[in-house]
Amino acid sequence: MPQPDHISKLGVPDPAGLDDDLQLVWQKCVEKLGFVPNVFSAYSLKPQRLRHFMAMYNDIMLSPSGLSRLEREMVAVVVSSANRCYYCLVAHGAAVRQMSGDPELGEMMALNYRVANIDARQRAMLDYTWKMTTTPYLIDDADRDALRAVGLTNEDIFDLSETIAFFNLSNRMASATDMMPNREYHQQVRTPAPADPKALQRK
Amino acid sequence: MPQPDHISKLGVPDPAGLDDDLQLVWQKCVEKLGFVPNVFSAYSLKPQRLRHFMAMYNDIMLSPSGLSRLEREMVAVVVSSANRCYYCLVAHGAAVRQMSGDPELGEMMALNYRVANIDARQRAMLDYTWKMTTTPYLIDDADRDALRAVGLTNEDIFDLSETIAFFNLSNRMASATDMMPNREYHQQVRTPAPADPKALQRK
Amino acid sequence: MPQPDHISKLGVPDPAGLDDDLQLVWQKCVEKLGFVPNVFSAYSLKPQRLRHFMAMYNDIMLSPSGLSRLEREMVAVVVSSANRCYYCLVAHGAAVRQMSGDPELGEMMALNYRVANIDARQRAMLDYTWKMTTTPYLIDDADRDALRAVGLTNEDIFDLSETIAFFNLSNRMASATDMMPNREYHQQVRTPAPADPKALQRK
Amino acid sequence: MPQPDHISKLGVPDPAGLDDDLQLVWQKCVEKLGFVPNVFSAYSLKPQRLRHFMAMYNDIMLSPSGLSRLEREMVAVVVSSANRCYYCLVAHGAAVRQMSGDPELGEMMALNYRVANIDARQRAMLDYTWKMTTTPYLIDDADRDALRAVGLTNEDIFDLSETIAFFNLSNRMASATDMMPNREYHQQVRTPAPADPKALQRK
Amino acid sequence: MPQPDHISKLGVPDPAGLDDDLQLVWQKCVEKLGFVPNVFSAYSLKPQRLRHFMAMYNDIMLSPSGLSRLEREMVAVVVSSANRCYYCLVAHGAAVRQMSGDPELGEMMALNYRVANIDARQRAMLDYTWKMTTTPYLIDDADRDALRAVGLTNEDIFDLSETIAFFNLSNRMASATDMMPNREYHQQVRTPAPADPKALQRK
Amino acid sequence: MPQPDHISKLGVPDPAGLDDDLQLVWQKCVEKLGFVPNVFSAYSLKPQRLRHFMAMYNDIMLSPSGLSRLEREMVAVVVSSANRCYYCLVAHGAAVRQMSGDPELGEMMALNYRVANIDARQRAMLDYTWKMTTTPYLIDDADRDALRAVGLTNEDIFDLSETIAFFNLSNRMASATDMMPNREYHQQVRTPAPADPKALQRK
């Protein structure tokens, strides 16, 4: 019962054949993370698509925002929980654990965010995340107002919504390819650790 | 009862203040379409995000693929039908009518694709579209095999899946902003017209 | 890809063989509308059933009521949206456009009524319509009281409910027969036009 | 805890004020059944609507058909089970018990038809009933073919579908009015009895 | 069409081969009820499991509690209604009729508890029952507080929850075995009768 | 953001006040596991109920069966995944990791069992688990036959079903009390380890 036996059910091209810019990305991943995330390998079936995916991802998840980087990862995991996306739950669950230093927070986001001991602002954000993911057609002025009531600006609502929207995209690419996460994620930050202060900053 | 009274419930910046590259996009849209699609106006609240959105959109919808451009628009509309996204149903429903010259095909995609008189390959693609949009976690080898059985390659399945995934993103941005489509779409190609031969090509 | 190739998947009898009273109905339809609505053709498989259907339809949709004729058509379209009924969305969507002179209002009712710029009374009626169609067993005193709070009398609630109930019947007959709407509907009132003042009257 | 305290939450007019034709209906009901079914009382709020309702009902449920009268009552109860309609489950559950002489068959139709010991033709009809009631937009050629495979003609499929459609109407009128069934139904045919041979006939 | 033809689709061992303690249970059932409930026969496929099932059942349903025995039976029936469990609806519907002496109350619990004329405390308990059965992951502090607001203590909430939980277990065993209820239940207490005063007591 | 701040939202009695038999259980847990599982603490609000719960649990999960102990834990986790039960996913996910020595298998069961690399027999068992948990009323002869086709006997189907049924009970008790798992589970067996041979045995 060894898990898993593939990266993508649509096949993965030999990385040696990738263009130089992508080879450089691979190299930097190995330096920084110790491995190339399988989402990049799976997406490299269509290299230009991978470039757009990475550019959008980096801007949404890493650029300054009224949502901290940890909060964006929490949103990513709750979207993936609603969609039951194995790849994203494993990879971004690890990110929540790493950024927060709180191994249980990552599990709560993945399994049922309603049990987490979080403040009203984060709870409102995650309730919006769930509703937007599962029944986007029911989103109405009342939902935007509930976010404003806990302090979000229009730009924050845009950022929150695009994070949700992006993971509704990436969850489906993972399901389409039966994408398997790198094994390294599973053991990361399983005991309490210091939080990453930069990941907690809100611009 | 004049419809509608806004473009985005999160506000739209004055286009005069946009960077030159975006001003140029606005100008080209007016030249080509007669108007700037409201999705661009709504997204210009965060100009860099708009750039990524346009780059990804253009590559997915316009670059050569085993799916014709019309087929990708049909997929866009069926995703938006499952998500009941008003903006995308209006804008991409018009695109289906324009590319196919078949005003009823656009309505069928928007209202219930199961009534359309399409071939087995397109029906399989749209059944996959519906399932991937509504219950992505149930997608399994059998679903990929059903697409292969009607002739799709792994690259075609990638393209189909990314089209589905992208509109699951854009539907949610439209719902988040209560985005209203430009009025011009409503009257486009309401009587049978010649199809656009380029939109029917599969590379 | 010519759409469609049939009126009803259960077959349509030759109209020349119909009884005189129905022949007269056919004749009046052609005079008034330019065509015989396909729902009549499909239903003529069982002529006596057609008579009951027409009698009930005319009384519900055309007789004096606290709901305007336009409002009853809006309700018809929202029921059909919940049930994703192609025939009724096309035929009654056209009726909303014609009566209101507002081409966008028809599309909004068909695609997602929540985006429409309507008053609180109509919104309450359509929220009730959606709930009654999708989860009738959850209707409770609170739902009736919400209608009374926006001014509906018990007779108005009866009329609203029977309109909803009737289209839950007719949607299913359309799905049962895979009923195709007449092509003429698609191009009706796609540009703004004067409203029909009689259709706006509430008795 | 006396059950119930009303007939309709929208009010019931004094029967003494009804027109002569309806007074006659009331009189015949008392003669034949021992009581006036509450659905008539509730519907008499709008007498002309009641006339259409009765005419349609009688034709669908009592006229000759390839479905026996018992089978039409079984369909009525399964629709009402899917919609969890208290009035129709009580009144038509009693009809199934009375026509079949089988008290358990009525309960099975009301509670979960899948446990009933019925033949493949009836099972196919009830599976279609459930699907048409809960997800009419998924009905497709395959569903009609499954009915043909167990012997139904196009006219039989029409009759079956209209029975389903009609109870989707009447269930909603019962929910709208919180209609309470007459108490007499509850005790009818709770022990095995001879079936009504006329109710088993298929024309 | 004689209903039914089996007790359990997984088979029922000869009761003569059961251990003495179970033989005694069988004997007492016959003395007290006139028959051995089929749930015992079905469960006797694994005798030790039956012992645990009976011990847990008796403690939950019969021991002193802030919920009356009738209320616990009402909860049992509403769980079974949500799960559409034929066996439990028949057997425990009869128990509600017998304990309350109100034949309609049993039907209401089985078919749609929302129509019953019960007090706010019981309604809150049954709303919680429905939600806990169908979407347990949405239960939150607000749900517990709603029960406290109508007078339930923490112990009462425990008892209510365990009753709900237990019938979510037993409903599934009934579905797994296609368990058929004893015929005797169907005719019990179909006319109003005195309530069982002991069944109404709250400790 | 320390997680969590409680064991049960209904309160936990001082263990010093428990009867001797339960004190002994507590003591043995500490000896064997290093801690008392919080489910016991939460359930000790009603000590007699805890005794029944433990007796049933031990018999279902530990006694000889055609399903291995690991398989029963896999079933427990898949039920809890469908119900999104935080407590049971954490505690029994750890059990799957420990028994199998495969840290990824535990995650797969918790997040989406369909991605796991398991044999057809286990896949059939888990498909049945999902359906029985989410829509028990749809279980039919075809579902039992699918289990028999991969080698399950009637006794095995009973055991499988009771495991599913039991976790549908315990998930709801965990949701009712907002039960928090012991922290120790989170770090158990996060790297590959030898499987527990006894846990793989099928009697």
Coordinates of C-alpha atoms in Angstrom, one line a residue, chain D:
Chain D
M1 CA -51.6 18.6 22.0
P2 CA -54.8 18.2 19.8
Q3 CA -53.8 18.0 16.1
P4 CA -54.7 20.1 14.1
D5 CA -56.2 23.5 14.7
H6 CA -56.8 24.8 11.2
I7 CA -57.6 23.8 7.6
S8 CA -55.6 26.5 5.8
K9 CA -53.4 29.2 7.1
L10 CA -54.8 31.5 4.4
G11 CA -58.3 31.1 5.7
V12 CA -61.4 29.2 4.5
P13 CA -64.6 30.9 3.4
D14 CA -68.0 29.9 4.8
P15 CA -69.2 27.1 2.5
A16 CA -72.7 28.5 2.8
G17 CA -71.6 31.3 0.5
L18 CA -70.3 29.1 -2.3
D19 CA -72.0 28.9 -5.7
D20 CA -74.5 26.2 -6.3
D21 CA -72.2 24.0 -8.4
L22 CA -69.7 23.9 -5.5
Q23 CA -72.4 23.4 -2.9
L24 CA -73.3 20.3 -4.9
V25 CA -69.7 19.1 -4.9
W26 CA -69.6 19.5 -1.1
Q27 CA -72.9 17.6 -0.8
K28 CA -71.7 14.7 -3.0
C29 CA -68.5 14.4 -1.0
V30 CA -70.4 14.1 2.2
E31 CA -72.6 11.4 0.7
K32 CA -69.7 9.5 -0.8
L33 CA -66.8 10.0 1.7
G34 CA -68.6 11.2 4.8
F35 CA -66.7 14.5 4.7
V36 CA -65.5 17.3 2.4
P37 CA -61.8 16.9 1.7
N38 CA -60.0 19.8 3.2
V39 CA -58.2 20.5 -0.1
F40 CA -61.5 21.6 -1.5
S41 CA -62.2 23.9 1.5
A42 CA -58.8 25.4 1.3
Y43 CA -59.0 26.0 -2.5
S44 CA -62.5 27.5 -2.2
L45 CA -60.8 30.8 -1.2
K46 CA -60.7 31.2 -5.0
P47 CA -63.7 29.3 -6.4
Q48 CA -62.8 29.4 -10.0
R49 CA -59.4 28.1 -9.3
L50 CA -61.0 25.2 -7.4
R51 CA -63.1 24.3 -10.5
H52 CA -59.9 24.1 -12.7
F53 CA -58.1 22.1 -10.0
M54 CA -60.9 19.6 -9.7
A55 CA -61.4 19.2 -13.5
M56 CA -57.7 18.5 -14.0
Y57 CA -57.5 16.2 -11.0
N58 CA -60.4 14.1 -12.0
D59 CA -59.2 13.7 -15.6
I60 CA -55.6 12.8 -14.5
M61 CA -56.6 10.4 -11.7
L62 CA -59.8 8.8 -12.8
S63 CA -59.9 8.7 -16.7
P64 CA -58.8 5.5 -18.5
S65 CA -55.1 5.1 -18.8
G66 CA -52.3 2.5 -19.2
L67 CA -51.6 3.2 -15.5
S68 CA -54.1 1.7 -13.1
R69 CA -55.8 4.1 -10.7
L70 CA -53.8 2.5 -7.9
E71 CA -50.6 3.1 -9.7
R72 CA -51.5 6.7 -10.2
E73 CA -52.1 7.0 -6.4
M74 CA -48.7 5.3 -5.8
V75 CA -47.1 7.9 -7.9
A76 CA -49.0 10.7 -6.1
V77 CA -47.6 9.4 -2.8
V78 CA -44.1 9.1 -4.0
V79 CA -44.1 12.6 -5.3
S80 CA -45.4 13.8 -1.9
S81 CA -42.8 11.7 -0.1
A82 CA -40.0 13.5 -2.0
N83 CA -41.6 16.8 -1.3
R84 CA -42.5 15.8 2.3
C85 CA -46.1 17.1 1.9
Y86 CA -48.1 16.2 4.9
Y87 CA -51.6 16.7 3.5
C88 CA -51.0 14.6 0.3
L89 CA -49.1 11.8 2.1
V90 CA -52.0 11.4 4.5
A91 CA -54.9 11.7 2.0
H92 CA -53.3 9.7 -0.9
G93 CA -51.5 7.2 1.4
A94 CA -55.1 6.3 2.6
A95 CA -56.1 6.0 -1.1
V96 CA -53.3 3.5 -1.8
R97 CA -54.3 1.5 1.3
Q98 CA -57.9 1.5 0.2
M99 CA -57.4 0.6 -3.4
S100 CA -54.7 -2.1 -2.8
G101 CA -56.2 -3.4 0.4
D102 CA -52.5 -3.5 1.5
P103 CA -51.9 -1.2 4.5
E104 CA -48.2 -1.7 4.3
L105 CA -48.0 -0.6 0.7
G106 CA -49.3 2.8 1.5
E107 CA -46.8 3.2 4.3
M108 CA -43.9 2.2 2.0
M109 CA -44.9 4.6 -0.7
A110 CA -45.0 7.4 1.9
L111 CA -41.8 6.6 3.8
N112 CA -39.4 5.1 1.3
Y113 CA -40.8 3.4 -1.9
R114 CA -37.5 1.5 -2.4
V115 CA -38.4 -1.1 0.2
A116 CA -41.6 -2.1 -1.5
N117 CA -42.0 -5.6 -3.0
I118 CA -43.2 -4.4 -6.4
D119 CA -42.5 -5.5 -10.0
A120 CA -39.9 -4.0 -12.3
R121 CA -42.4 -1.9 -14.2
Q122 CA -43.7 -0.2 -11.1
R123 CA -40.2 0.3 -9.7
A124 CA -39.1 2.0 -13.0
M125 CA -42.1 4.2 -12.8
L126 CA -41.4 5.2 -9.2
D127 CA -37.7 5.8 -9.9
Y128 CA -38.7 8.2 -12.7
T129 CA -41.2 9.8 -10.3
W130 CA -38.5 10.5 -7.8
K131 CA -36.0 11.9 -10.3
M132 CA -38.6 14.0 -12.1
T133 CA -39.7 15.5 -8.8
T134 CA -36.3 16.2 -7.3
T135 CA -34.1 17.0 -10.4
P136 CA -36.4 17.4 -13.4
Y137 CA -33.5 19.1 -15.4
L138 CA -31.6 15.8 -15.4
I139 CA -34.4 13.9 -17.2
D140 CA -33.0 12.7 -20.5
D141 CA -33.7 10.2 -23.4
A142 CA -32.3 7.4 -21.2
D143 CA -35.0 8.0 -18.6
R144 CA -37.8 7.8 -21.2
D145 CA -36.1 4.7 -22.7
A146 CA -36.0 3.0 -19.3
L147 CA -39.8 3.4 -19.1
R148 CA -40.3 2.0 -22.6
A149 CA -38.1 -1.0 -21.7
V150 CA -40.7 -2.0 -19.1
G151 CA -43.6 -1.6 -21.5
L152 CA -44.8 2.0 -21.3
T153 CA -46.0 3.7 -24.4
N154 CA -45.6 7.4 -25.2
E155 CA -49.1 8.0 -23.9
D156 CA -48.4 6.1 -20.7
I157 CA -45.2 8.2 -20.2
F158 CA -47.4 11.3 -20.8
D159 CA -49.9 10.1 -18.2
L160 CA -47.2 9.2 -15.7
S161 CA -45.5 12.5 -16.2
E162 CA -48.7 14.5 -15.8
T163 CA -49.5 12.7 -12.6
I164 CA -46.1 13.6 -11.2
A165 CA -46.4 17.1 -12.5
F166 CA -49.9 17.6 -11.0
F167 CA -48.8 16.5 -7.5
N168 CA -45.8 18.8 -7.7
L169 CA -48.5 21.5 -8.1
S170 CA -50.8 20.3 -5.3
N171 CA -48.0 19.6 -2.8
R172 CA -46.9 23.2 -3.1
M173 CA -50.5 24.5 -2.6
A174 CA -50.7 22.3 0.5
S175 CA -47.3 23.7 1.8
A176 CA -48.4 27.3 0.9
T177 CA -51.6 27.0 3.0
D178 CA -50.2 24.6 5.7
M179 CA -53.2 22.5 4.6
M180 CA -54.3 19.9 7.2
P181 CA -55.9 16.7 6.1
N182 CA -59.3 15.5 7.4
R183 CA -58.9 13.3 10.5
E184 CA -60.8 10.4 8.9
Y185 CA -58.0 9.4 6.6
H186 CA -55.7 8.4 9.5
Q187 CA -57.8 5.3 10.5
Q188 CA -58.8 4.1 7.0
V189 CA -57.7 0.6 6.0
R190 CA -55.1 -0.1 8.6
T191 CA -55.7 -3.8 8.4
P192 CA -55.4 -5.9 5.2
A193 CA -58.6 -5.8 3.1
P194 CA -59.7 -6.9 -0.3
A195 CA -58.3 -4.7 -3.1
D196 CA -60.6 -2.6 -5.3
P197 CA -60.6 -4.5 -8.6
K198 CA -61.5 -1.4 -10.6
A199 CA -58.5 0.4 -9.1
L200 CA -56.1 -2.3 -10.5
Q201 CA -57.4 -2.1 -14.1
R202 CA -55.2 -0.8 -16.8
K203 CA -57.1 0.3 -19.9

